Coordinates of C-alpha atoms (C1' of nucleotides) in Angstrom, one line a residue:
Chain A
M639 CA 73.2 47.0 -66.0
S640 CA 71.7 50.0 -64.2
A641 CA 73.0 53.4 -65.2
R642 CA 71.5 55.4 -62.5
L643 CA 71.5 59.1 -63.2
P644 CA 71.6 61.4 -60.1
S645 CA 68.5 63.5 -61.2
R646 CA 67.7 65.6 -58.2
Q647 CA 64.2 66.5 -57.2
Q648 CA 61.4 64.8 -59.2
P649 CA 58.7 65.1 -56.6
R650 CA 55.2 63.6 -56.5
A651 CA 54.4 62.1 -59.9
W652 CA 54.0 58.4 -60.0
P653 CA 56.7 57.4 -62.3
S654 CA 59.4 58.5 -59.9
R655 CA 62.8 57.3 -61.0
R656 CA 62.5 54.6 -58.4
H657 CA 59.2 53.4 -59.6
R658 CA 60.2 53.6 -63.3
D659 CA 63.2 51.5 -62.4
H660 CA 61.1 49.0 -60.6
A661 CA 58.6 48.7 -63.4
S662 CA 61.1 48.5 -66.2
K663 CA 63.2 45.9 -64.4
R664 CA 60.1 43.8 -63.8
D665 CA 59.3 44.2 -67.5
A666 CA 62.8 43.0 -68.4
I667 CA 62.3 40.0 -66.2
V668 CA 59.0 39.2 -67.9
L669 CA 60.6 39.6 -71.3
A670 CA 63.5 37.4 -70.5
A671 CA 61.1 34.8 -69.1
A672 CA 59.1 34.9 -72.3
R673 CA 62.1 34.3 -74.4
A674 CA 63.4 31.5 -72.2
F675 CA 60.0 29.8 -72.2
S676 CA 59.8 30.2 -75.9
R677 CA 63.2 28.6 -76.5
R678 CA 63.2 25.8 -73.9
G679 CA 59.6 25.5 -72.8
F680 CA 58.1 26.4 -69.4
H681 CA 59.1 23.3 -67.5
Q682 CA 62.6 23.2 -68.9
T683 CA 63.2 26.7 -67.8
S684 CA 64.1 27.2 -64.1
L685 CA 64.0 30.5 -62.5
D686 CA 67.7 30.1 -61.9
D687 CA 68.1 30.0 -65.7
I688 CA 66.2 33.3 -66.1
A689 CA 68.1 34.9 -63.3
R690 CA 71.4 33.8 -64.8
E691 CA 70.5 35.2 -68.2
L692 CA 69.8 38.6 -66.6
G693 CA 72.9 38.5 -64.4
I694 CA 70.9 38.5 -61.2
S695 CA 70.0 35.9 -58.6
K696 CA 66.8 33.9 -58.2
P697 CA 65.6 35.7 -55.1
T698 CA 65.9 38.9 -57.0
V699 CA 63.4 37.5 -59.5
Y700 CA 61.1 36.7 -56.6
Y701 CA 61.5 40.2 -55.4
Y702 CA 59.8 41.4 -58.6
V703 CA 57.5 38.6 -59.3
E704 CA 55.4 36.5 -57.0
N705 CA 56.1 33.1 -58.5
K706 CA 56.7 31.3 -61.7
E707 CA 53.0 31.0 -62.5
Q708 CA 52.6 34.7 -62.2
L709 CA 55.5 35.2 -64.5
L710 CA 53.9 33.1 -67.1
F711 CA 50.7 35.0 -66.7
E712 CA 52.4 38.3 -67.2
C713 CA 53.9 37.1 -70.4
F714 CA 50.5 36.0 -71.6
R715 CA 49.1 39.4 -70.7
A716 CA 51.8 41.3 -72.5
G717 CA 51.0 39.5 -75.7
L718 CA 47.3 39.8 -75.2
A719 CA 47.5 43.5 -74.9
V720 CA 48.5 43.8 -78.6
I721 CA 45.4 41.9 -79.7
E722 CA 43.1 43.8 -77.5
E723 CA 44.5 47.0 -78.9
G724 CA 43.4 45.7 -82.3
L725 CA 40.0 44.9 -81.1
K726 CA 39.6 48.3 -79.6
K727 CA 40.7 50.0 -82.9
A728 CA 38.2 47.8 -84.7
E729 CA 35.4 48.9 -82.5
S730 CA 35.9 52.5 -83.0
S731 CA 36.2 52.1 -86.8
S732 CA 33.5 52.5 -89.3
V733 CA 34.9 50.5 -92.2
S734 CA 33.3 47.2 -93.3
G735 CA 33.3 44.1 -91.1
R736 CA 35.7 42.5 -93.4
E737 CA 38.2 45.3 -93.1
R738 CA 37.9 45.4 -89.3
L739 CA 38.4 41.7 -89.2
A740 CA 41.6 42.1 -91.2
L741 CA 42.8 44.8 -88.9
V742 CA 42.3 42.6 -85.9
I743 CA 44.0 39.7 -87.6
R744 CA 47.0 41.8 -88.4
H745 CA 47.4 42.6 -84.7
Y746 CA 46.8 39.0 -83.8
V747 CA 49.6 37.8 -86.1
R748 CA 51.9 40.4 -84.7
A749 CA 51.2 39.3 -81.2
V750 CA 51.6 35.6 -81.9
A751 CA 54.9 36.2 -83.8
S752 CA 56.3 38.3 -81.0
D753 CA 58.4 37.1 -78.0
F754 CA 55.2 36.6 -76.1
G755 CA 53.6 34.4 -78.8
W756 CA 54.8 31.2 -77.2
C757 CA 53.3 32.1 -73.8
M758 CA 50.0 33.1 -75.4
T759 CA 49.5 30.0 -77.4
R760 CA 51.5 27.1 -76.1
A761 CA 51.4 27.6 -72.3
E762 CA 49.2 25.1 -70.7
D763 CA 46.3 26.1 -68.6
Q764 CA 47.4 23.7 -66.0
D765 CA 50.7 25.5 -65.5
L766 CA 48.8 28.4 -64.2
G767 CA 46.7 27.6 -61.1
P768 CA 42.9 27.4 -61.3
E769 CA 42.8 31.1 -60.5
L770 CA 45.0 32.5 -63.2
G771 CA 44.1 29.7 -65.5
G772 CA 40.5 30.6 -65.3
H773 CA 41.4 34.3 -65.9
I774 CA 43.2 33.4 -69.0
R775 CA 40.5 31.2 -70.3
Q776 CA 38.1 34.2 -69.9
L777 CA 40.5 36.5 -71.8
K778 CA 40.9 34.0 -74.6
A779 CA 37.1 33.5 -74.8
G780 CA 36.8 37.3 -75.1
I781 CA 39.0 37.4 -78.1
D782 CA 37.2 34.5 -79.7
R783 CA 33.9 36.4 -79.2
G784 CA 35.4 39.5 -80.7
L785 CA 36.5 37.6 -83.8
R786 CA 33.2 35.9 -84.2
A787 CA 31.4 39.2 -83.8
L788 CA 33.4 40.8 -86.5
I789 CA 32.6 37.9 -88.9
E790 CA 29.0 38.3 -88.1
A791 CA 29.2 42.0 -88.6
G792 CA 30.8 41.4 -92.0
I793 CA 28.0 39.0 -92.9
K794 CA 25.4 41.6 -92.0
D795 CA 27.0 44.4 -93.9
G796 CA 27.6 42.1 -96.9
S797 CA 31.4 42.2 -96.9
I798 CA 31.7 38.6 -95.8
T799 CA 30.1 35.3 -96.9
C800 CA 30.3 32.5 -94.3
T801 CA 28.0 29.7 -93.3
D802 CA 29.5 28.9 -90.0
P803 CA 31.1 31.9 -88.2
K804 CA 32.0 29.9 -85.2
M805 CA 34.1 27.4 -87.0
A806 CA 35.5 30.1 -89.3
A807 CA 36.7 31.9 -86.2
F808 CA 38.2 28.8 -84.8
A809 CA 40.0 28.0 -88.0
M810 CA 41.4 31.5 -88.4
A811 CA 42.4 31.7 -84.7
G812 CA 44.0 28.3 -84.9
A813 CA 45.9 29.1 -88.1
C814 CA 47.2 32.3 -86.4
N815 CA 48.0 30.7 -83.1
W816 CA 50.0 28.1 -84.8
I817 CA 52.4 30.7 -86.2
A818 CA 54.0 30.7 -82.7
H819 CA 55.1 27.1 -83.5
W820 CA 57.1 27.9 -86.5
Y821 CA 57.8 31.6 -87.0
R822 CA 61.4 32.6 -86.3
E823 CA 63.1 35.9 -86.8
N824 CA 65.2 34.8 -89.7
Q825 CA 62.1 33.8 -91.7
P826 CA 62.0 35.0 -95.3
L827 CA 58.7 36.8 -94.6
T828 CA 58.3 39.7 -92.3
V829 CA 55.4 39.6 -89.9
E830 CA 53.4 42.0 -92.0
E831 CA 53.9 40.0 -95.2
L832 CA 52.9 36.9 -93.3
A833 CA 49.7 38.5 -92.2
D834 CA 49.0 39.5 -95.7
R835 CA 49.4 35.9 -97.0
F836 CA 47.1 34.6 -94.3
L837 CA 44.5 37.2 -94.9
A838 CA 44.6 36.4 -98.6
F839 CA 44.0 32.7 -97.8
F840 CA 41.2 33.6 -95.3
A841 CA 39.6 35.8 -97.9
D842 CA 39.5 33.4 -100.8
G843 CA 40.6 29.9 -99.6
L844 CA 41.6 27.6 -102.4
R845 CA 38.7 28.4 -104.6
T846 CA 39.0 27.3 -108.2
D847 CA 36.8 29.3 -110.2
P848 CA 36.0 32.9 -109.2
S849 CA 32.8 32.8 -111.3
R850 CA 31.5 29.5 -110.0
Chain B
M1227 CA 42.2 -8.0 -65.7
S1228 CA 43.7 -10.9 -67.7
A1229 CA 41.4 -13.8 -68.7
R1230 CA 44.0 -16.1 -69.8
L1231 CA 42.8 -19.1 -71.7
P1232 CA 44.8 -22.3 -71.5
S1233 CA 45.2 -22.7 -75.3
R1234 CA 47.7 -25.5 -75.6
Q1235 CA 50.1 -25.6 -78.4
Q1236 CA 50.3 -22.6 -80.7
P1237 CA 53.8 -23.0 -81.9
R1238 CA 55.9 -20.8 -84.2
A1239 CA 53.7 -17.9 -85.4
W1240 CA 54.7 -14.6 -84.0
P1241 CA 51.5 -13.3 -82.5
S1242 CA 51.6 -16.0 -79.8
R1243 CA 49.1 -15.4 -77.0
R1244 CA 52.0 -14.1 -74.9
H1245 CA 53.1 -11.6 -77.5
R1246 CA 49.6 -10.5 -78.2
D1247 CA 49.1 -9.8 -74.6
H1248 CA 52.3 -8.0 -74.3
A1249 CA 51.6 -5.8 -77.3
S1250 CA 48.0 -5.0 -76.3
K1251 CA 49.0 -4.2 -72.7
R1252 CA 51.6 -1.9 -74.0
D1253 CA 49.0 -0.2 -76.2
A1254 CA 46.7 0.1 -73.2
I1255 CA 49.4 2.0 -71.4
V1256 CA 50.1 4.2 -74.3
L1257 CA 46.4 5.1 -74.6
A1258 CA 46.1 5.7 -70.9
A1259 CA 49.1 8.0 -71.1
A1260 CA 47.7 9.9 -74.0
R1261 CA 44.5 10.5 -72.2
A1262 CA 46.3 11.6 -69.0
F1263 CA 48.6 13.9 -70.8
S1264 CA 45.7 15.4 -72.7
R1265 CA 43.8 16.1 -69.5
R1266 CA 46.5 17.3 -67.2
G1267 CA 49.5 18.0 -69.4
F1268 CA 52.7 16.1 -69.7
H1269 CA 54.5 17.5 -66.7
Q1270 CA 51.5 17.4 -64.5
T1271 CA 51.1 13.7 -65.1
S1272 CA 53.4 11.4 -63.2
L1273 CA 54.0 7.8 -64.2
D1274 CA 52.5 6.9 -60.9
D1275 CA 49.3 8.6 -62.0
I1276 CA 49.1 6.6 -65.2
A1277 CA 49.9 3.4 -63.3
R1278 CA 47.2 4.1 -60.8
E1279 CA 44.6 4.7 -63.4
L1280 CA 45.4 1.3 -64.9
G1281 CA 45.5 -0.4 -61.5
I1282 CA 49.1 -1.4 -61.9
S1283 CA 52.3 -0.1 -60.4
K1284 CA 54.9 2.2 -61.8
P1285 CA 57.6 -0.5 -62.3
T1286 CA 55.1 -2.4 -64.4
V1287 CA 54.8 0.6 -66.6
Y1288 CA 58.5 0.6 -67.0
Y1289 CA 58.4 -3.0 -67.8
Y1290 CA 56.5 -2.1 -71.0
V1291 CA 58.0 1.2 -71.8
E1292 CA 61.5 2.5 -71.5
N1293 CA 60.8 5.9 -70.0
K1294 CA 58.4 8.8 -70.0
E1295 CA 59.9 10.3 -73.0
Q1296 CA 59.4 7.1 -75.0
L1297 CA 55.8 7.0 -73.8
L1298 CA 55.1 10.4 -75.2
F1299 CA 56.8 9.5 -78.4
E1300 CA 54.5 6.4 -78.8
C1301 CA 51.5 8.6 -78.3
F1302 CA 52.7 10.8 -81.0
R1303 CA 53.3 8.0 -83.4
A1304 CA 49.9 6.5 -82.8
G1305 CA 48.2 9.7 -83.9
L1306 CA 50.5 10.2 -86.8
A1307 CA 49.7 6.8 -88.2
V1308 CA 46.2 8.0 -89.0
I1309 CA 47.5 11.0 -91.0
E1310 CA 50.0 8.9 -92.8
E1311 CA 47.3 6.5 -93.8
G1312 CA 45.5 9.4 -95.3
L1313 CA 48.5 10.5 -97.3
K1314 CA 49.0 6.9 -98.5
K1315 CA 45.4 6.7 -99.7
A1316 CA 45.8 10.0 -101.4
E1317 CA 48.9 8.8 -103.2
S1318 CA 47.2 5.8 -104.7
S1319 CA 44.2 7.8 -105.8
S1320 CA 43.6 9.4 -109.1
V1321 CA 41.0 12.1 -108.3
S1322 CA 41.9 15.8 -108.4
G1323 CA 44.5 17.4 -106.2
R1324 CA 41.7 19.2 -104.4
E1325 CA 39.8 16.0 -103.6
R1326 CA 43.0 14.3 -102.5
L1327 CA 43.8 17.2 -100.2
A1328 CA 40.3 17.0 -98.7
L1329 CA 40.8 13.3 -98.1
V1330 CA 44.0 13.9 -96.2
I1331 CA 42.5 16.7 -94.2
R1332 CA 39.7 14.5 -93.1
H1333 CA 42.2 12.1 -91.7
Y1334 CA 44.2 14.9 -90.2
V1335 CA 41.2 16.2 -88.4
R1336 CA 40.3 12.8 -87.1
A1337 CA 43.8 12.3 -85.8
V1338 CA 43.9 15.6 -84.1
A1339 CA 40.5 15.2 -82.5
S1340 CA 41.4 11.7 -81.2
D1341 CA 42.9 10.8 -77.8
F1342 CA 46.3 11.3 -79.4
G1343 CA 45.7 14.8 -80.6
W1344 CA 47.2 16.4 -77.6
C1345 CA 50.4 14.5 -77.9
M1346 CA 50.7 15.3 -81.6
T1347 CA 50.1 19.0 -81.4
R1348 CA 50.8 20.2 -77.9
A1349 CA 53.8 18.1 -76.7
E1350 CA 56.9 20.1 -76.7
D1351 CA 59.9 19.0 -78.7
Q1352 CA 62.0 19.6 -75.7
D1353 CA 60.1 17.1 -73.6
L1354 CA 61.5 14.4 -76.0
G1355 CA 65.2 14.3 -76.0
P1356 CA 67.2 15.5 -79.0
E1357 CA 67.0 12.0 -80.4
L1358 CA 63.2 11.5 -80.4
G1359 CA 62.6 15.2 -80.8
G1360 CA 64.5 15.2 -84.0
H1361 CA 62.7 12.2 -85.2
I1362 CA 59.4 13.8 -84.6
R1363 CA 60.4 17.0 -86.3
Q1364 CA 61.2 14.9 -89.3
L1365 CA 57.9 13.2 -89.3
K1366 CA 56.1 16.5 -89.0
A1367 CA 58.1 18.0 -91.8
G1368 CA 57.1 15.0 -93.9
I1369 CA 53.4 15.7 -93.3
D1370 CA 53.9 19.3 -94.2
R1371 CA 55.6 18.4 -97.4
G1372 CA 52.8 16.1 -98.2
L1373 CA 50.2 18.8 -97.7
R1374 CA 52.1 21.2 -99.8
A1375 CA 52.6 18.7 -102.6
L1376 CA 48.9 18.1 -102.7
I1377 CA 48.2 21.8 -103.0
E1378 CA 50.7 22.1 -105.8
A1379 CA 49.2 19.1 -107.5
G1380 CA 45.8 20.8 -107.3
I1381 CA 47.2 24.0 -108.8
K1382 CA 48.7 22.0 -111.6
D1383 CA 45.5 20.1 -112.4
G1384 CA 43.4 23.2 -112.1
S1385 CA 41.4 22.1 -109.1
I1386 CA 43.0 24.6 -106.7
T1387 CA 43.9 28.3 -107.0
C1388 CA 46.5 29.5 -104.6
T1389 CA 49.3 32.0 -104.7
D1390 CA 51.3 30.8 -101.8
P1391 CA 51.1 27.0 -101.2
K1392 CA 53.5 27.1 -98.4
M1393 CA 51.6 29.6 -96.3
A1394 CA 48.3 27.9 -97.3
A1395 CA 49.6 24.6 -96.0
F1396 CA 50.8 26.3 -92.8
A1397 CA 47.4 28.0 -92.3
M1398 CA 45.4 24.8 -92.8
A1399 CA 47.7 22.7 -90.7
G1400 CA 47.6 25.3 -87.9
A1401 CA 43.8 25.5 -88.0
C1402 CA 43.6 21.7 -87.8
N1403 CA 46.2 21.3 -85.2
W1404 CA 44.5 23.8 -83.0
I1405 CA 41.4 21.6 -82.9
A1406 CA 43.2 19.6 -80.2
H1407 CA 43.0 22.7 -78.0
W1408 CA 39.2 22.9 -78.0
Y1409 CA 37.6 19.8 -79.3
R1410 CA 35.9 17.6 -76.7
E1411 CA 33.7 14.6 -77.0
N1412 CA 30.5 16.4 -76.0
Q1413 CA 30.9 18.9 -78.8
P1414 CA 27.7 19.5 -80.8
L1415 CA 29.7 18.6 -84.0
T1416 CA 31.0 15.2 -84.8
V1417 CA 34.5 14.9 -86.0
E1418 CA 33.3 14.4 -89.6
E1419 CA 31.0 17.4 -89.5
L1420 CA 33.9 19.4 -88.1
A1421 CA 36.1 18.4 -91.0
D1422 CA 33.3 19.3 -93.4
R1423 CA 33.1 22.8 -92.0
F1424 CA 36.8 23.3 -92.0
L1425 CA 37.0 22.1 -95.6
A1426 CA 34.3 24.4 -96.6
F1427 CA 36.2 27.3 -95.1
F1428 CA 39.4 26.2 -96.7
A1429 CA 37.7 25.9 -100.0
D1430 CA 36.1 29.3 -100.2
G1431 CA 37.3 31.4 -97.3
L1432 CA 35.2 34.4 -96.5
R1433 CA 34.8 35.5 -100.1
T1434 CA 32.1 38.0 -100.7
D1435 CA 31.2 37.7 -104.2
P1436 CA 31.5 34.4 -106.1
S1437 CA 31.6 36.3 -109.4
R1438 CA 34.2 38.9 -108.5
Chain C
dT833 C1' 58.6 -31.7 -62.2
dT834 C1' 61.6 -28.2 -62.9
dA835 C1' 64.4 -24.6 -65.0
dA836 C1' 64.1 -20.5 -67.4
dA837 C1' 61.7 -16.5 -68.9
dA838 C1' 58.1 -13.2 -68.3
dT839 C1' 55.5 -10.4 -65.4
dA840 C1' 54.6 -7.8 -61.4
dC841 C1' 55.3 -5.6 -56.9
dT842 C1' 57.3 -3.0 -52.5
dA843 C1' 60.5 0.0 -51.2
dC844 C1' 63.9 2.6 -52.2
dT845 C1' 67.6 6.5 -54.5
dA846 C1' 68.8 10.7 -56.5
dA847 C1' 68.2 14.9 -58.7
dA848 C1' 66.0 19.0 -59.9
dG849 C1' 64.0 23.0 -58.9
dA850 C1' 60.4 26.0 -56.6
dG851 C1' 60.3 28.9 -53.0
dT852 C1' 62.3 31.1 -48.4
dA853 C1' 65.1 32.7 -44.3
dG854 C1' 67.9 35.9 -43.0
dG855 C1' 71.2 39.2 -43.7
dA856 C1' 74.1 42.7 -46.5
dT857 C1' 74.0 46.8 -49.2
dT858 C1' 72.4 50.9 -51.3
dG859 C1' 69.7 55.2 -51.8
dA860 C1' 66.5 58.8 -50.1
dA861 C1' 64.8 61.8 -46.7
dT862 C1' 65.2 64.1 -42.5
Chain D
dA484 C1' 74.9 61.5 -39.9
dT485 C1' 71.3 58.5 -39.5
dT486 C1' 67.1 56.0 -40.2
dC487 C1' 63.9 53.7 -43.1
dA488 C1' 62.8 51.4 -47.1
dA489 C1' 64.1 49.3 -51.3
dT490 C1' 67.1 46.1 -53.4
dC491 C1' 69.8 42.1 -53.8
dC492 C1' 72.5 38.1 -52.3
dT493 C1' 74.2 33.4 -50.2
dA494 C1' 72.7 29.4 -48.5
dC495 C1' 69.4 26.8 -47.3
dT496 C1' 64.5 23.7 -47.1
dC497 C1' 61.2 20.7 -49.0
dT498 C1' 58.5 18.4 -52.3
dT499 C1' 57.9 16.0 -56.3
dT500 C1' 58.9 12.4 -59.3
dA501 C1' 61.7 9.8 -62.7
dG502 C1' 63.9 5.9 -62.5
dT503 C1' 65.9 1.4 -60.1
dA504 C1' 67.2 -2.6 -57.0
dG505 C1' 65.8 -6.6 -55.6
dT506 C1' 62.4 -10.0 -55.0
dA507 C1' 58.1 -12.7 -55.6
dT508 C1' 54.9 -14.9 -58.6
dT509 C1' 53.3 -16.9 -62.7
dT510 C1' 53.8 -19.2 -67.3
dT511 C1' 56.1 -21.9 -70.8
dA512 C1' 59.0 -25.4 -72.4
dA513 C1' 61.7 -29.4 -71.5

DNA sequence: TTAAAATACTACTAAAGAGTAGGATTGAAT
DNA sequence: ATTCAATCCTACTCTTTAGTAGTATTTTAA
C-alpha cells in the first residue's frame, strides 16, 4: 500500500513527505467513501466497509477524518471544486454570456458525472448536521446564483433569450444534477459528448420551426 | 379519531365499512410517512415517529403495513399513479406529439411537487430490497420509455425537432425530478405555473434568434 | 349472548453500526 | 540509542430502531 522512499533531507517546505502522505491518504479515504456511497448509498455504507475496501481498520479512518458526516462533506466539496473552477474561468472570460454559461455547464456535467456526483446531488442535507448542512446549502445557493447571473448576462448581451431566468436555471441545474442518477462509466456517451447533447437541448429545446 | 356509524346490514359488496376504514387508514399512514420522509429523510424517520404523528403506536403501523420498505414503496406508487394517469390520457388522445408530451409533463410536475415527490425521486433503490427495488426500476424505466416515445411521435408528426430524443427525455425528466428538491408549498409559483415555465423552457430553450 | 375476527397497545428482542479507549508499532530527530 | 510524535490496530461501548410477542379491547356474525 505505501511504498515509502527513504528520501533524506527535505527540510522546511510544507508538503514534507510526511504531510504529503497524510494528505494523499486522506484523499484516498475520501475517494473510497465517495465511491462506496455512490454504489450503496450513505446509510448502507458503514465506515467498516470503507475501511475494509482500503485494507485498513475503522479507527484508522477516524484518524484521518472526524466522523462520517465530515467524510460526506469532503466528498461534496471535492465535486464542488470542479464547478467553482468553471465559474471562476467564466468570470475572467470575455466571451458572450451564452458561451460562458456553456463553459460552466460543461464543468458542471463533469463534476456530476464524476465519482463525487452522488455526494453532490443525492446526499441528504439531514445526513450532515445543521452546521455542515447549512454550509452546503450556502455553497449550492452560490452555484445557483452563478448560473442565474450568467443567464442574465446572456440576456443583456443578446446571446440568450429567456423569460424566466430563475426557472431556466433550476431546470438546467436539475437536468444536470440528475445525471448522477443514471450516468455510469460504460455509457455509450463520454462525459463531454453528454455535455454537448445537453447544451444542444438547452440551446434550442424542442422547437419546431426555426423561423416561427 | 373514528366516528363509527352503526350502519346495520351492508352485506356482500366489497367496500364494506370495515374495509373502507382499513384502506383509508392505511392510506393515511402512507401519506404521513411520505410527509415525514420528505421532511427528515428516510433514515432519519423512525416508524415510531410516524406513529406518534398519527397518534397511534408502532405495532399499529405494522398492522397496516408489512415493514418500512413496503411503506416507502407505497409512497412511491402513490406518486407514480399520477404520472401513469397522464401517460394513459396521452395515449388515448389524438393531438400532436408535442401537445401529448406537454400533457404528460404537466402530470409529471404535479406528481413530483406533491407529498409523494420526495419518495419518487429521492428514495434510494437500496432502501428498498432487491425485490421492490427492481420493481421500481422497472416502473421508472416505463415512464422513461413513455416520454421518449412521445418525443419520437412528435418528431414523426412534425411537432417536435430534436436530434437526440433519449438525452432530451433524460434532461426533461431530470429537470422535473429535481423539483422535489426545492419546491415547497409557500413558493410564489403554483404547480401549474411552474409546469408552464418548464414547458416554455423545454419548448424553446435559450435560443437567441427565432429566425436563425 | 357468544365465538371469531379485527384492531390496538405495552413491553420487549436483536442487530447494526457510529464512535472510543487504550495500547502497539513505526519513523524522525537529537 | 532514545525520545517524541505519528500511525494504526484490537476490542470494546452505547445508542438507535426495526421488528415481534403476547395480550387487551372492540366489532361482526351466528
